[in-house]
Each structure stands twice: as C-alpha cells, then as structure tokens.
Coordinates of C-alpha atoms in Angstrom, one line a residue:
X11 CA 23.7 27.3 39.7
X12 CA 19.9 26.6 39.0
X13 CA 20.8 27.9 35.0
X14 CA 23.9 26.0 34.7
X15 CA 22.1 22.4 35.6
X16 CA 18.9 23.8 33.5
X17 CA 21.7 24.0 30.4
X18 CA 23.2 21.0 31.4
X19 CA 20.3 18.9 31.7
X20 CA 19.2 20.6 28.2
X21 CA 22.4 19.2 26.4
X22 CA 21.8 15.9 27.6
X23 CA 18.5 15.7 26.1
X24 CA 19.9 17.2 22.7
X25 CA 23.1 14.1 23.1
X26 CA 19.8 11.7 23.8
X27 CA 17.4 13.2 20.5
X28 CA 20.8 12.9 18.0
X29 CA 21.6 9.6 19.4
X30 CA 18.2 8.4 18.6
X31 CA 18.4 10.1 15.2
X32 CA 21.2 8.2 14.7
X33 CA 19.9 5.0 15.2
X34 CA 16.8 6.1 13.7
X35 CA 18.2 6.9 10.5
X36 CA 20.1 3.4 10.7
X37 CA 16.6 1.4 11.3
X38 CA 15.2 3.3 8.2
X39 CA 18.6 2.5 5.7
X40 CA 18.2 -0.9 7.0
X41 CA 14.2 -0.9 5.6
X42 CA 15.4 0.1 2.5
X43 CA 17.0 -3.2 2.2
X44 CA 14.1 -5.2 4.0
X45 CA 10.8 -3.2 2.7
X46 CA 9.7 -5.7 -0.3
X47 CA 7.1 -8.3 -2.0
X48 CA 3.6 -8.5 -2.1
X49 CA 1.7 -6.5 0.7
X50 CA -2.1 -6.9 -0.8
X51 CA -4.6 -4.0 0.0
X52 CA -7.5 -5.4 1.6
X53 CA -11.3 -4.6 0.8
X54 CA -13.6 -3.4 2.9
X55 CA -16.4 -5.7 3.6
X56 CA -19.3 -4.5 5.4
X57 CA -22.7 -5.9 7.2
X58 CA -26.2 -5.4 5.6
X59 CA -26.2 -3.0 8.3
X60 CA -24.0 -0.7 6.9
X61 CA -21.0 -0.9 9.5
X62 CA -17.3 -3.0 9.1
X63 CA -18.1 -6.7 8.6
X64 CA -15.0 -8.0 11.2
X65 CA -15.5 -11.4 10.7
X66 CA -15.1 -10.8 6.7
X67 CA -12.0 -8.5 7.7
X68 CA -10.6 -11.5 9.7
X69 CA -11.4 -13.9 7.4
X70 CA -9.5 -12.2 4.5
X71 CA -6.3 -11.2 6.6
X72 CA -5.8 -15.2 7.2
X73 CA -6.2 -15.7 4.1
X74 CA -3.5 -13.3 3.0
X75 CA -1.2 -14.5 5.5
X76 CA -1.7 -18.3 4.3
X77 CA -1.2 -16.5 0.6
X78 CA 2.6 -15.7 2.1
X79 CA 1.9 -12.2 1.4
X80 CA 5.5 -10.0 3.0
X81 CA 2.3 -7.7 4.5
X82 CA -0.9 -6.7 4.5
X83 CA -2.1 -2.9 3.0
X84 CA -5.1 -0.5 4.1
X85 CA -6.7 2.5 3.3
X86 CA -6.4 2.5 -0.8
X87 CA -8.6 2.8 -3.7
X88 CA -9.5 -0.9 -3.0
X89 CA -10.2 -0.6 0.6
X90 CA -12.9 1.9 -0.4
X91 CA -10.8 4.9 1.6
X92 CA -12.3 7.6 -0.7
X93 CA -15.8 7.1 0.2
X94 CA -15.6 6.5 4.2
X95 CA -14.8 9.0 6.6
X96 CA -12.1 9.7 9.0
X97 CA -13.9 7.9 12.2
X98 CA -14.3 4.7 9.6
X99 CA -10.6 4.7 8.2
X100 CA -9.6 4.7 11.6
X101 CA -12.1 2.1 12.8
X102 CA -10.7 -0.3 9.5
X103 CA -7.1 0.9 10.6
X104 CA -7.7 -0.3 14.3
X105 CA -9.5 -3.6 13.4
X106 CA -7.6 -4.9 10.5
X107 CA -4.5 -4.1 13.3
X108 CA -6.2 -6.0 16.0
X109 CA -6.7 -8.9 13.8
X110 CA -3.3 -9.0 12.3
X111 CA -1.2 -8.9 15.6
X112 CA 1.7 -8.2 14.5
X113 CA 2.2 -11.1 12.6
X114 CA 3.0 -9.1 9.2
X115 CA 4.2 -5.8 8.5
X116 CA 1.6 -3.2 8.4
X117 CA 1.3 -0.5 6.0
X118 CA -1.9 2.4 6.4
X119 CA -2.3 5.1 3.7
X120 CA -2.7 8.0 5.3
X121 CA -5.3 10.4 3.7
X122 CA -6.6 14.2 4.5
X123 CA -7.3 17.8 3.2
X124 CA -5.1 19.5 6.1
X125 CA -2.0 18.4 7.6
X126 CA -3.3 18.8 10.8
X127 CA -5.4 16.0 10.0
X128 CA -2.7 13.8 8.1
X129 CA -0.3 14.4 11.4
X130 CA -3.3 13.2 13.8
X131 CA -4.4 10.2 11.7
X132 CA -0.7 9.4 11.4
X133 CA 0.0 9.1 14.7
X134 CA -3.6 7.0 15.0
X135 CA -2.4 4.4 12.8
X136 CA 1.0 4.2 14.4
X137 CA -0.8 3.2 18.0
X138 CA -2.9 0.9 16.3
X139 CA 0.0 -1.0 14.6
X140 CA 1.2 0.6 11.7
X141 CA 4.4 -0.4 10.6
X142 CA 5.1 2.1 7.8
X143 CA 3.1 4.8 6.2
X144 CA 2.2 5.7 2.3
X145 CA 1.1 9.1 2.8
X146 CA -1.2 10.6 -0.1
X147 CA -0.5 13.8 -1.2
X148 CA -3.6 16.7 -0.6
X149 CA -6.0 16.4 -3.3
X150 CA -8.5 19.6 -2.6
X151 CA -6.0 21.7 -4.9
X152 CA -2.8 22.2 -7.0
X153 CA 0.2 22.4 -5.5
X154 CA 3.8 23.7 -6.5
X155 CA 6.2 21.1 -6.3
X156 CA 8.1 23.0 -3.2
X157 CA 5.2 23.5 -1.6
X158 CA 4.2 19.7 -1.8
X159 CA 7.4 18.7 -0.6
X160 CA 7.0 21.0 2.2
X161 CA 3.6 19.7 3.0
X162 CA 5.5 16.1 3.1
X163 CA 8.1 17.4 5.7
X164 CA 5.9 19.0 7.7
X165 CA 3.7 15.7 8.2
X166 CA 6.3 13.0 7.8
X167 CA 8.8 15.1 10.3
X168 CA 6.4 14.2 13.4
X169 CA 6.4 10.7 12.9
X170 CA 9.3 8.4 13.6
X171 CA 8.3 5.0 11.5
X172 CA 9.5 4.6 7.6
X173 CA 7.0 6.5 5.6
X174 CA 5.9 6.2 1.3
X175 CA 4.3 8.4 -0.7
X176 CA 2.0 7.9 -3.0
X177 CA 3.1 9.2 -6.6
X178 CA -0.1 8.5 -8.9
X179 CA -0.2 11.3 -11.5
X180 CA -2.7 9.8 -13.2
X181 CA -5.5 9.8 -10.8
X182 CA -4.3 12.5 -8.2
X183 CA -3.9 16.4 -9.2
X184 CA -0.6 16.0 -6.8
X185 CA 2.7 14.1 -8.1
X186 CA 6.6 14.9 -7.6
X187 CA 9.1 14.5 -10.4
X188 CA 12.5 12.3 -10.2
X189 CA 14.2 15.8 -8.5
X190 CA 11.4 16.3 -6.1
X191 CA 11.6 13.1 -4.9
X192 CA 15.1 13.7 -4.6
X193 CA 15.2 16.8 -2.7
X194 CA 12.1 14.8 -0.4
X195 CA 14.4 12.1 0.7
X196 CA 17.4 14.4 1.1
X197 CA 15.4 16.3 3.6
X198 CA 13.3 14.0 4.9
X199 CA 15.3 10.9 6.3
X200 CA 12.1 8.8 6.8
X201 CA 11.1 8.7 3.2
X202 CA 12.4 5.4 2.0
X203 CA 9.0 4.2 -0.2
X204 CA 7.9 4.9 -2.9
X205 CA 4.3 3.9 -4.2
X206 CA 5.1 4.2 -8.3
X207 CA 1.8 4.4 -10.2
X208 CA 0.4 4.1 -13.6
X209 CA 2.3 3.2 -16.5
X210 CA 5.2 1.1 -15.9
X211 CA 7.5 3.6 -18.8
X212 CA 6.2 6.5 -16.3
X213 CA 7.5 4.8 -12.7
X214 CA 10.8 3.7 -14.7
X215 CA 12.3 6.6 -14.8
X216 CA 11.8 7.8 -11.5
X217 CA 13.7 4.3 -10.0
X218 CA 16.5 4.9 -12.5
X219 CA 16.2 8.6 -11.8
X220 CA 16.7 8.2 -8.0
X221 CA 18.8 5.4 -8.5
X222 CA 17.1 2.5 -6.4
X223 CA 17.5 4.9 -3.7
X224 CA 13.7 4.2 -2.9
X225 CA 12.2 1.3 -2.3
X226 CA 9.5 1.4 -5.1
X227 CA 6.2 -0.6 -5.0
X228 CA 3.8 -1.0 -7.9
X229 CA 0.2 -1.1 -8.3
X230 CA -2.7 -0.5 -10.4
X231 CA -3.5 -4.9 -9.4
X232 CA 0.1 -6.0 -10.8
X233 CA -1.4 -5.9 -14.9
X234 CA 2.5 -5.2 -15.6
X235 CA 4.1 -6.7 -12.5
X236 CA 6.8 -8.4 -14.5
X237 CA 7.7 -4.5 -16.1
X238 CA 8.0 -3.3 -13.1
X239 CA 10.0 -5.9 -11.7
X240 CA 12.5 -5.4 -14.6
X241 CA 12.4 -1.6 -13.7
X242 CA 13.9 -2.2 -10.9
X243 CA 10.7 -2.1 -8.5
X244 CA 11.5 -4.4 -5.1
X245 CA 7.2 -5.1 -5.3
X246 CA 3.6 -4.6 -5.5
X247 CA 0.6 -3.6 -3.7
X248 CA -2.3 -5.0 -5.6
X249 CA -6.2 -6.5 -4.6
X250 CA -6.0 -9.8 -3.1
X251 CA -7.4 -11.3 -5.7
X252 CA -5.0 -13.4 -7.1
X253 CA -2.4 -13.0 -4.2
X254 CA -1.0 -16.4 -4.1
X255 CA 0.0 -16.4 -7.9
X256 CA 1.1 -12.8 -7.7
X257 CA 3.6 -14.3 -4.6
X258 CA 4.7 -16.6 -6.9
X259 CA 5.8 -14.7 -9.3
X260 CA 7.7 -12.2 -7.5
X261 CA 9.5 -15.5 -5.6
X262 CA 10.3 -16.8 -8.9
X263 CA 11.9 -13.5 -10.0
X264 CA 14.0 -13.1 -6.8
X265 CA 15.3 -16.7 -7.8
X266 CA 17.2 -15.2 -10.5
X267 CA 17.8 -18.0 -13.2
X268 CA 16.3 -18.1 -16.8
X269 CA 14.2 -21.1 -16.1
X270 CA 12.6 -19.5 -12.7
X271 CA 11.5 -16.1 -14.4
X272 CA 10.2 -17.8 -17.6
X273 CA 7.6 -19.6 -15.0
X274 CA 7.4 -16.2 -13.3
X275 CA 6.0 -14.9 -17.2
X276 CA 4.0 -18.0 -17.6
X277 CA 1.9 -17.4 -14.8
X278 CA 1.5 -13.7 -15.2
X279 CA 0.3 -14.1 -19.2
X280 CA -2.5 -16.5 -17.3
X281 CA -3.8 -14.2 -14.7
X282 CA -3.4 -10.9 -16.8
X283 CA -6.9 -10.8 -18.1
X284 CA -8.3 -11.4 -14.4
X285 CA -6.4 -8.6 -13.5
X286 CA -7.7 -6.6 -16.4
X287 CA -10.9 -7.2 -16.1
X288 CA -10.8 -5.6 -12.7
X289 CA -8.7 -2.5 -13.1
X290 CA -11.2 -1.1 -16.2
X291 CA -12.7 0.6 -13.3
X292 CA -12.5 1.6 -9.9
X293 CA -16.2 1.2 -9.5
X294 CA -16.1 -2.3 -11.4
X295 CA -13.2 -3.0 -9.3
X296 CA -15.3 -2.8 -6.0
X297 CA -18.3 -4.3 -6.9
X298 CA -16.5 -7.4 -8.9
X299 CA -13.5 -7.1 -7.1
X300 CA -15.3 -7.6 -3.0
X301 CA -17.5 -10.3 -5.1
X302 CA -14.9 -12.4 -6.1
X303 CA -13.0 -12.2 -2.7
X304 CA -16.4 -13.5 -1.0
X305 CA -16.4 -16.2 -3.0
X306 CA -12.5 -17.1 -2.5
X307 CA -13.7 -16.2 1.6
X308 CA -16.3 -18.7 1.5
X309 CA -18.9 -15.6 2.0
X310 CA -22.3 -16.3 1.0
X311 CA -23.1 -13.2 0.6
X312 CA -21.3 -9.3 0.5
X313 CA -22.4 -6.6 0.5
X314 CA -21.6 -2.9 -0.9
X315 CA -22.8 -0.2 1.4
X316 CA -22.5 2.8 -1.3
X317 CA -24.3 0.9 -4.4
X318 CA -22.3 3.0 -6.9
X319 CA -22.2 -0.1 -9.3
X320 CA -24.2 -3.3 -8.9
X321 CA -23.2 -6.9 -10.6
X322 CA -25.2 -7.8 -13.5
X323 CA -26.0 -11.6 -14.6
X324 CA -23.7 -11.1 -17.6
X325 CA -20.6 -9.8 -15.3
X326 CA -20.9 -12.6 -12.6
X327 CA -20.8 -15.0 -15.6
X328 CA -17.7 -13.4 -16.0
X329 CA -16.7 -13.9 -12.5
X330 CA -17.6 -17.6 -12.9
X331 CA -15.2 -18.2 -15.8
X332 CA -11.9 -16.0 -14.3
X333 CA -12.6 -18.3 -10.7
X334 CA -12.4 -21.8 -12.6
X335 CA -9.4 -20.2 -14.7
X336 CA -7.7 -19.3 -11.5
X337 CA -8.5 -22.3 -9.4
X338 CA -6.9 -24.2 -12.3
X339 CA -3.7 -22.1 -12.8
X340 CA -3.2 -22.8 -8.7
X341 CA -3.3 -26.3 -9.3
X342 CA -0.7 -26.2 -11.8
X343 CA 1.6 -23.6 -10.7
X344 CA 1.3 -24.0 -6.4
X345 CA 0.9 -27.7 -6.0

C-alpha cells in the first residue's frame, strides 16, 4: 500500500514537471517574438575608493530608461566584467537589479572557468532580477564543438528563464557554427538568444542559417547597426553612449516605410565616427567610453579603478568635439 501511493504520488509530480515544461516552453516561444531593441550594457563606475560608485550606477540606469531603451545589459566587455571578480559581478548584478526594479527587462552575462561556477552565478543573477541570461562560452581552453554544446546544456538545463549565448569568434577562443547552434536550440529549449558578434557578413549567415529561429542581437557599439538590421537581427546591445539615437534608429526601422529608414541611415552616418572612435579599443573604450558617460551623467568626476589606459589632453579634445556633435544631432533628430 505504502509503494503504491509512493508511485502514485511520484507520477503526479512527473504530470506537474511536464506540465510546467509545457508552459515553459510556451513562455520561451512567446520571447522569441517579444525579446528585441536596444538593451545598452552599462559601465561600471566606481569611487576613488575603489568599490561600485551606486549613485553613478543609479544615475546611468535612469538615464537609460528616459533613453526608452527595451532593457538594460550587465556584465560585458563594457561593464569591465573581465577585470572584477566573482563577489563584484555579483555585487554589480545585485545593485544595478535593486535600482532597476523591475521596471525593464534584465539581461546578466554570465561568465566562469567551470560550470559549477556558471550554474551558481546563474542562479545568483536570477534572484537578484535577471530576466534572461547571455551566457559566455569557457575561455581557459579550446573546446570541440560537441563538447561546447554540452557545456551549454549542462548550465542552461538548471535554469528555467530564456537564456543567449554569446557567439564572438573574434575575441573568444569559443564560438558555434550555424549547425551547432542548431543542434543547441534543438536540445536546449531555453536557448532563444543569440548575441551575434563581429562582422556583420559573419553574424549574417548564422540568422539566415538558423532561419530567424533566434532572436539575434548585435554589438561591437552598433558601428553597423543598420547591416545588422537588414540581416535580419531583431537588436543591439551597445555602450550607452549614444542610446537615445541608437533607439531611434531601430524605431525608425520597425516603421517600415522608405522615408522612416532613410532617417534611420541619416542618423546612423552622423553618430558612426563616435561609435568608431570608441570601439578602436577595449581599453580606449573604458577610459573614453566611462568619460564621456560622466559627462552625459552630470559627473564631475570618474574614476577608473584598474588604470590600464589614462585620457590624454589630445583624446578629451576629442571627447569635446563628438559631445557637441551629439548634442546637436539630438536636437535635430529627437526634438
């Protein structure tokens, strides 16, 4: 009697699981459709003291949300990710999720040399607000692509929100083809996102190749947002730095009609050599980059607590002459 209501009970708990597989895998086909725009990834700003500046942090998530950004991004190359360590992505994570309330969707890359310590950091981000995940492939050594993959499955099985991945096979030793990321999605429900990389006749292929199946975002600061738009990408996850112009653009293009995207071009052509400027570098991308966002802050000063690269009189002359550019495509194209 005791086994027969010990198998029962068991049964119902397997009905309960593949019902909430079922609607599971309905939330995540309905992201597919919903997962889209501009989700900027913030910079970390930090004290003279060396720890997370919050009222920066606060500062530059209000300022995204007045930007009409679709969501707000942590734990890139912009945020700094590379050079803090696990107690400090989390701390970002927890803050930037405190601050933001829920009022945007949330995205955290997730970052590690084991999965042990993707699965745990995962599951951190979750509780402190994550909506969806980008996780990023090991990067300590090569992998096979079915060993990747596994890797992938093995994290992103645990962890019931929509997750990415990010595909950069220009900076990471780690990338899947157009089958892999096939084979991903066909064993892992969850994976609806893609984070598409370098050159825009490199992430092409891979939308066309997985037939829109993903929903693929951009990066590298949006210096061919309008390719990738035409590729078939549904957004882009660039620095803040131009974020209202960059939500223009992409509203423009959603429009549809000849007149709307020529405007959409128009402002892009004006912003492109900000946006080149700051992508020469990943080092002149933080130091010039977290400058120019404490000026658009209203920060009198910022500070960077590795010192990799310093500004130079020359460069903030630089700075100077992209803000006034900026400030005076706004006024044309947002008033």
């Amino acid at each position: 009697m005791h086994k027969l209501w010990h198998s029962s009970k068991w049964l119902a708990t397997i009905h309960q699981m593949n019902q909430f597989r079922q609607g599971f895998i309905v939330m995540l086909q309905s992201d597919k459709q919903t997962l889209q725009g501009i989700y900027p990834m913030l910079y970390a700003f930090w004290t003279a003291q060396g720890t997370l500046d919050q009222e920066a942090m606060t500062l530059q998530v209000e300022y995204a949300i007045s930007s009409g950004a679709d969501g707000i991004a942590v734990l890139g190359l912009v945020t700094e990710s590379h050079r803090m360590d696990g107690a400090e992505r989390l701390a970002l994570t927890r803050m930037v999720g405190r601050i933001l309330a829920g009022r945007l969707p949330y995205s955290v890359t997730v970052a590690g040399h084991s999965m042990d310590e993707q699965i745990a950091f995962a599951h951190a981000a979750v509780a402190a607000g994550a909506d969806w995940l980008i996780l990023q492939p090991p990067n300590h050594q090569k992998l096979s692509e079915d060993a990747l993959i596994d890797w992938f499955v093995t994290v992103g099985e645990t962890i019931t929100c929509p997750l990415g991945i990010q595909n950069n096979p220009e900076h990471l030793i780690n990338a899947l083809s157009a089958e892999g990321l096939l084979r991903l999605s066909e064993r892992m429900p969850s994976f609806t996102v893609l984070k598409g990389e370098g050159p825009v006749v490199g992430v092409e292929p891979l939308i066309a190749r997985t037939h829109s199946s993903l929903a693929t975002f951009g990066g590298h600061g949006g210096i061919e947002h309008i390719s990738l738009l035409q590729a078939g990408a549904v957004g882009l996850i660039p620095a803040p730095d131009c974020l209202p112009l960059q939500v223009r653009i992409h509203r423009l293009w959603q429009n549809g009609d000849v007149e709307s995207r020529r405007q959409a071009v128009a402002i892009q052509a004006e912003i492109l050599p900000l946006i080149v400027f700051m992508n020469r570098s990943l080092d002149g991308l933080l130091c010039y980059g977290r400058q120019f966002m404490a000026r658009r802050l209203g920060l009198s000063a910022t500070f960077d607590r590795f010192g990799t690269q310093l500004p130079t009189v020359f460069g903030l002359q630089q700075i100077d002459a992209f803000f006034a550019a900026l400030a005076k495509s706004e006024a044309d194209w947002l008033s």
